[in-house]
PDB file of C-alpha atoms in Angstrom:
ATOM      1  CA  THR Q  15      57.646  20.662 -79.139  1.00  0.00           C
ATOM      2  CA  LEU Q  16      55.397  22.485 -81.563  1.00  0.00           C
ATOM      3  CA  VAL Q  17      57.369  24.873 -83.779  1.00  0.00           C
ATOM      4  CA  LYS Q  18      55.980  27.672 -85.940  1.00  0.00           C
ATOM      5  CA  VAL Q  19      58.061  29.291 -88.686  1.00  0.00           C
ATOM      6  CA  SER Q  20      57.201  32.311 -90.785  1.00  0.00           C
ATOM      7  CA  ALA Q  21      59.608  33.628 -93.382  1.00  0.00           C
ATOM      8  CA  LYS Q  22      60.154  36.168 -96.143  1.00  0.00           C
ATOM      9  CA  LEU Q  23      62.650  34.702 -98.608  1.00  0.00           C
ATOM     10  CA  ASN Q  24      64.558  35.582-101.777  1.00  0.00           C
ATOM     11  CA  GLY Q  25      66.913  33.477-103.820  1.00  0.00           C
ATOM     12  CA  ASN Q  26      67.935  32.151-107.200  1.00  0.00           C
ATOM     13  CA  GLY Q  27      69.371  28.980-108.659  1.00  0.00           C
ATOM     14  CA  GLY Q  28      69.260  26.754-111.705  1.00  0.00           C
ATOM     15  CA  THR Q  29      68.267  23.706-109.633  1.00  0.00           C
ATOM     16  CA  LEU Q  30      66.323  23.155-106.428  1.00  0.00           C
ATOM     17  CA  PRO Q  31      69.504  22.426-104.398  1.00  0.00           C
ATOM     18  CA  GLN Q  32      71.096  25.627-105.758  1.00  0.00           C
ATOM     19  CA  LEU Q  33      67.964  27.588-104.931  1.00  0.00           C
ATOM     20  CA  LEU Q  34      67.936  26.271-101.347  1.00  0.00           C
ATOM     21  CA  ALA Q  35      71.655  26.962-100.922  1.00  0.00           C
ATOM     22  CA  ARG Q  36      71.263  30.538-102.201  1.00  0.00           C
ATOM     23  CA  THR Q  37      68.089  31.499-100.368  1.00  0.00           C
ATOM     24  CA  TYR Q  38      68.234  34.459 -98.001  1.00  0.00           C
ATOM     25  CA  GLY Q  39      65.704  36.429 -95.989  1.00  0.00           C
ATOM     26  CA  THR Q  40      64.149  36.663 -92.537  1.00  0.00           C
ATOM     27  CA  PHE Q  41      62.746  33.913 -90.353  1.00  0.00           C
ATOM     28  CA  ASP Q  42      60.605  34.122 -87.217  1.00  0.00           C
ATOM     29  CA  VAL Q  43      60.646  30.849 -85.303  1.00  0.00           C
ATOM     30  CA  SER Q  44      58.623  30.161 -82.153  1.00  0.00           C
ATOM     31  CA  GLY Q  45      57.697  27.098 -80.203  1.00  0.00           C
ATOM     32  CA  GLY Q  46      56.381  25.540 -77.049  1.00  0.00           C
ATOM     33  CA  LYS Q  47      57.741  23.401 -74.244  1.00  0.00           C
ATOM     34  CA  GLY Q  48      61.123  21.762 -74.520  1.00  0.00           C
ATOM     35  CA  VAL Q  49      64.579  21.421 -73.028  1.00  0.00           C
ATOM     36  CA  LEU Q  50      67.590  23.531 -73.979  1.00  0.00           C
ATOM     37  CA  ARG Q  51      70.643  21.343 -73.470  1.00  0.00           C
ATOM     38  CA  ALA Q  52      74.134  22.758 -73.188  1.00  0.00           C
ATOM     39  CA  LEU Q  53      75.442  19.216 -73.504  1.00  0.00           C
ATOM     40  CA  GLY Q  54      76.530  17.843 -76.843  1.00  0.00           C
ATOM     41  CA  ARG Q  55      77.359  14.391 -78.150  1.00  0.00           C
ATOM     42  CA  LYS Q  56      78.230  11.718 -75.613  1.00  0.00           C
ATOM     43  CA  GLY Q  57      77.765  14.085 -72.674  1.00  0.00           C
ATOM     44  CA  GLU Q  58      80.514  16.471 -73.771  1.00  0.00           C
ATOM     45  CA  THR Q  59      79.663  20.109 -73.215  1.00  0.00           C
ATOM     46  CA  VAL Q  60      79.377  22.061 -76.445  1.00  0.00           C
ATOM     47  CA  GLY Q  61      81.566  25.144 -76.123  1.00  0.00           C
ATOM     48  CA  ALA Q  62      82.103  24.388 -72.420  1.00  0.00           C
ATOM     49  CA  ALA Q  63      85.276  26.401 -72.075  1.00  0.00           C
ATOM     50  CA  SER Q  64      83.808  29.411 -73.862  1.00  0.00           C
ATOM     51  CA  THR Q  65      80.546  29.269 -71.939  1.00  0.00           C
ATOM     52  CA  LEU Q  66      82.124  28.787 -68.514  1.00  0.00           C
ATOM     53  CA  LEU Q  67      84.781  31.429 -69.094  1.00  0.00           C
ATOM     54  CA  GLY Q  68      82.114  33.863 -70.249  1.00  0.00           C
ATOM     55  CA  LEU Q  69      79.906  33.108 -67.290  1.00  0.00           C
ATOM     56  CA  ALA Q  70      82.887  33.252 -64.926  1.00  0.00           C
ATOM     57  CA  GLY Q  71      83.806  36.620 -66.403  1.00  0.00           C
ATOM     58  CA  ALA Q  72      80.263  37.802 -65.834  1.00  0.00           C
ATOM     59  CA  ILE Q  73      80.475  36.948 -62.156  1.00  0.00           C
ATOM     60  CA  ALA Q  74      84.073  38.057 -61.688  1.00  0.00           C
ATOM     61  CA  GLY Q  75      84.272  40.028 -58.534  1.00  0.00           C
ATOM     62  CA  SER Q  76      81.962  37.551 -56.833  1.00  0.00           C
ATOM     63  CA  GLN Q  77      83.812  35.432 -54.316  1.00  0.00           C
ATOM     64  CA  ASN Q  78      81.115  32.763 -54.538  1.00  0.00           C
ATOM     65  CA  THR Q  79      82.514  29.955 -56.739  1.00  0.00           C
ATOM     66  CA  MET Q  80      79.673  27.658 -55.656  1.00  0.00           C
ATOM     67  CA  SER Q  81      77.265  29.978 -57.426  1.00  0.00           C
ATOM     68  CA  LEU Q  82      79.124  29.372 -60.695  1.00  0.00           C
ATOM     69  CA  GLY Q  83      78.763  25.605 -60.265  1.00  0.00           C
ATOM     70  CA  ARG Q  84      75.079  25.861 -59.413  1.00  0.00           C
ATOM     71  CA  LEU Q  85      74.456  28.214 -62.353  1.00  0.00           C
ATOM     72  CA  GLY Q  86      76.199  25.710 -64.631  1.00  0.00           C
ATOM     73  CA  GLN Q  87      73.958  22.919 -63.343  1.00  0.00           C
ATOM     74  CA  GLU Q  88      70.850  25.026 -63.922  1.00  0.00           C
ATOM     75  CA  LEU Q  89      71.874  25.712 -67.518  1.00  0.00           C
ATOM     76  CA  GLU Q  90      72.878  22.144 -68.475  1.00  0.00           C
ATOM     77  CA  GLU Q  91      69.251  21.245 -69.077  1.00  0.00           C
ATOM     78  CA  MET Q  92      67.026  24.294 -69.042  1.00  0.00           C
ATOM     79  CA  GLN Q  93      63.391  23.334 -69.370  1.00  0.00           C
ATOM     80  CA  PHE Q  94      61.409  26.072 -71.069  1.00  0.00           C
ATOM     81  CA  GLU Q  95      57.754  26.843 -71.753  1.00  0.00           C
ATOM     82  CA  THR Q  96      58.309  28.883 -74.932  1.00  0.00           C
ATOM     83  CA  PHE Q  97      61.103  29.943 -77.239  1.00  0.00           C
ATOM     84  CA  SER Q  98      61.428  32.429 -80.069  1.00  0.00           C
ATOM     85  CA  LEU Q  99      64.121  33.302 -82.595  1.00  0.00           C
ATOM     86  CA  LYS Q 100      64.382  36.072 -85.163  1.00  0.00           C
ATOM     87  CA  VAL Q 101      66.946  35.164 -87.802  1.00  0.00           C
ATOM     88  CA  GLU Q 102      68.191  36.937 -90.924  1.00  0.00           C
ATOM     89  CA  ARG Q 103      70.133  35.117 -93.632  1.00  0.00           C
ATOM     90  CA  ASP Q 104      71.968  37.676 -95.744  1.00  0.00           C
ATOM     91  CA  ALA Q 105      73.026  37.473 -99.382  1.00  0.00           C
ATOM     92  CA  ALA Q 106      76.475  36.266 -98.216  1.00  0.00           C
ATOM     93  CA  LEU Q 107      74.589  33.370 -96.493  1.00  0.00           C
ATOM     94  CA  ASN Q 108      75.555  34.364 -92.936  1.00  0.00           C
ATOM     95  CA  LEU Q 109      72.896  33.933 -90.245  1.00  0.00           C
ATOM     96  CA  LYS Q 110      72.269  36.829 -87.880  1.00  0.00           C
ATOM     97  CA  PHE Q 111      70.160  36.069 -84.793  1.00  0.00           C
ATOM     98  CA  THR Q 112      68.616  39.413 -83.881  1.00  0.00           C
ATOM     99  CA  ALA Q 113      66.531  38.056 -80.993  1.00  0.00           C
ATOM    100  CA  ILE Q 114      66.710  34.796 -79.041  1.00  0.00           C
ATOM    101  CA  GLU Q 115      64.508  33.994 -76.042  1.00  0.00           C
ATOM    102  CA  PHE Q 116      63.950  30.850 -73.980  1.00  0.00           C
ATOM    103  CA  LEU Q 117      61.380  31.392 -71.241  1.00  0.00           C
ATOM    104  CA  SER Q 118      60.415  29.282 -68.234  1.00  0.00           C
ATOM    105  CA  ALA Q 119      58.656  30.030 -64.975  1.00  0.00           C
ATOM    106  CA  ASN Q 120      61.913  30.981 -63.224  1.00  0.00           C
ATOM    107  CA  LYS Q 121      64.464  31.536 -66.037  1.00  0.00           C
ATOM    108  CA  ARG Q 122      64.702  33.775 -69.064  1.00  0.00           C
ATOM    109  CA  LEU Q 123      67.626  33.430 -71.438  1.00  0.00           C
ATOM    110  CA  THR Q 124      67.891  36.114 -74.121  1.00  0.00           C
ATOM    111  CA  GLY Q 125      70.546  36.876 -76.663  1.00  0.00           C
ATOM    112  CA  THR Q 126      71.788  37.817 -80.095  1.00  0.00           C
ATOM    113  CA  GLY Q 127      74.485  36.417 -82.316  1.00  0.00           C
ATOM    114  CA  SER Q 128      75.700  35.171 -85.641  1.00  0.00           C
ATOM    115  CA  LEU Q 129      76.620  32.015 -87.517  1.00  0.00           C
ATOM    116  CA  ASN Q 130      79.086  32.787 -90.308  1.00  0.00           C
ATOM    117  CA  TYR Q 131      78.926  30.959 -93.618  1.00  0.00           C
ATOM    118  CA  VAL Q 132      81.990  28.991 -94.726  1.00  0.00           C
ATOM    119  CA  ALA Q 133      81.918  27.825 -98.361  1.00  0.00           C
ATOM    120  CA  GLY Q 134      82.035  24.042 -98.657  1.00  0.00           C
ATOM    121  CA  ALA Q 135      81.621  23.463 -94.922  1.00  0.00           C
ATOM    122  CA  THR Q 136      78.643  21.946 -93.116  1.00  0.00           C
ATOM    123  CA  TYR Q 137      76.657  24.118 -90.672  1.00  0.00           C
ATOM    124  CA  ASP Q 138      78.345  22.533 -87.653  1.00  0.00           C
ATOM    125  CA  ASN Q 139      81.725  23.830 -88.894  1.00  0.00           C
ATOM    126  CA  TRP Q 140      80.583  27.442 -89.332  1.00  0.00           C
ATOM    127  CA  PRO Q 141      81.931  29.714 -86.570  1.00  0.00           C
ATOM    128  CA  PHE Q 142      79.377  31.278 -84.243  1.00  0.00           C
ATOM    129  CA  GLN Q 143      79.405  34.128 -81.748  1.00  0.00           C
ATOM    130  CA  PHE Q 144      76.523  34.745 -79.337  1.00  0.00           C
ATOM    131  CA  ASP Q 145      75.965  37.043 -76.381  1.00  0.00           C
ATOM    132  CA  PHE Q 146      73.448  35.844 -73.814  1.00  0.00           C
ATOM    133  CA  LYS Q 147      71.887  37.357 -70.737  1.00  0.00           C
ATOM    134  CA  LEU Q 148      70.277  35.239 -68.064  1.00  0.00           C
ATOM    135  CA  ALA Q 149      67.451  36.501 -65.882  1.00  0.00           C
ATOM    136  CA  GLY Q 150      65.658  34.780 -63.036  1.00  0.00           C
ATOM    137  CA  LYS Q 151      62.686  34.689 -60.732  1.00  0.00           C
ATOM    138  CA  ASP Q 152      62.315  32.950 -57.389  1.00  0.00           C
ATOM    139  CA  PHE Q 153      65.138  30.385 -56.867  1.00  0.00           C
ATOM    140  CA  MET Q 154      67.023  31.493 -59.975  1.00  0.00           C
ATOM    141  CA  ALA Q 155      66.910  35.167 -58.978  1.00  0.00           C
ATOM    142  CA  GLN Q 156      68.190  34.163 -55.530  1.00  0.00           C
ATOM    143  CA  LEU Q 157      71.051  32.199 -57.114  1.00  0.00           C
ATOM    144  CA  LEU Q 158      72.003  35.107 -59.384  1.00  0.00           C
ATOM    145  CA  ASN Q 159      71.811  37.447 -56.396  1.00  0.00           C
ATOM    146  CA  GLU Q 160      74.156  35.174 -54.402  1.00  0.00           C
ATOM    147  CA  ALA Q 161      76.606  35.420 -57.296  1.00  0.00           C
ATOM    148  CA  ARG Q 162      76.219  39.223 -57.109  1.00  0.00           C
ATOM    149  CA  VAL Q 163      75.481  39.593 -60.837  1.00  0.00           C
ATOM    150  CA  LEU Q 164      71.977  41.057 -60.881  1.00  0.00           C
ATOM    151  CA  ALA Q 165      71.296  44.402 -62.512  1.00  0.00           C
ATOM    152  CA  GLY Q 166      69.041  45.337 -59.601  1.00  0.00           C
ATOM    153  CA  THR Q 167      65.777  45.948 -61.456  1.00  0.00           C
ATOM    154  CA  LYS Q 168      63.136  43.751 -63.050  1.00  0.00           C
ATOM    155  CA  ASP Q 169      62.896  43.500 -66.814  1.00  0.00           C
ATOM    156  CA  GLU Q 170      59.682  44.013 -68.802  1.00  0.00           C
ATOM    157  CA  LYS Q 171      58.579  40.426 -68.090  1.00  0.00           C
ATOM    158  CA  GLY Q 172      59.221  40.527 -64.341  1.00  0.00           C
ATOM    159  CA  TYR Q 173      62.561  38.679 -64.285  1.00  0.00           C
ATOM    160  CA  TYR Q 174      65.736  39.952 -62.611  1.00  0.00           C
ATOM    161  CA  PRO Q 175      68.471  40.056 -65.299  1.00  0.00           C
ATOM    162  CA  MET Q 176      72.223  39.789 -64.978  1.00  0.00           C
ATOM    163  CA  ALA Q 177      73.970  43.156 -65.216  1.00  0.00           C
ATOM    164  CA  VAL Q 178      76.219  41.938 -68.049  1.00  0.00           C
ATOM    165  CA  SER Q 179      75.874  39.412 -70.837  1.00  0.00           C
ATOM    166  CA  PHE Q 180      78.171  36.436 -71.401  1.00  0.00           C
ATOM    167  CA  PRO Q 181      79.668  35.390 -74.748  1.00  0.00           C
ATOM    168  CA  VAL Q 182      79.567  31.930 -76.299  1.00  0.00           C
ATOM    169  CA  SER Q 183      81.664  31.290 -79.407  1.00  0.00           C
ATOM    170  CA  GLY Q 184      83.173  28.487 -81.445  1.00  0.00           C
ATOM    171  CA  THR Q 185      81.726  25.839 -83.730  1.00  0.00           C
ATOM    172  CA  ALA Q 186      79.291  23.037 -83.011  1.00  0.00           C
ATOM    173  CA  ALA Q 187      81.710  20.430 -84.406  1.00  0.00           C
TER     174      ALA Q 187
END
């Protein structure tokens, strides 16, 4: 995957490690083909309970539990053509994701969120909170329609989005 990063940064520090630790600003990250995996180490789902509960909440009211299983399978390994992120690191060192997009021929996953700095902790122990919205074309739109979660209109890129977003929260550890 080819990744492009552009940034506007500020920071201060007496040493290079201090400077890197205290740097803040905005980052635009974009890239090409890849696979977004919801699976973590040793096949364990990262944030599985949070993700599934959020997705289940999004399709509450739908009697179709098979749709939830099929949606989960589709999201375990989502191949994408492009991705983009807009990230702000504030002076308190928190990361705010103002725009997230993974795009494939039949799926579009968009969202926003945050990763909150914890002094002395590694990134994987910082708490995160994201809200995602899934949209589909072709097979994926049909699957979302079967789950009765579509908003009913196409978005600006021609995908049919879910009517509501689903939250994902926790830590990566």
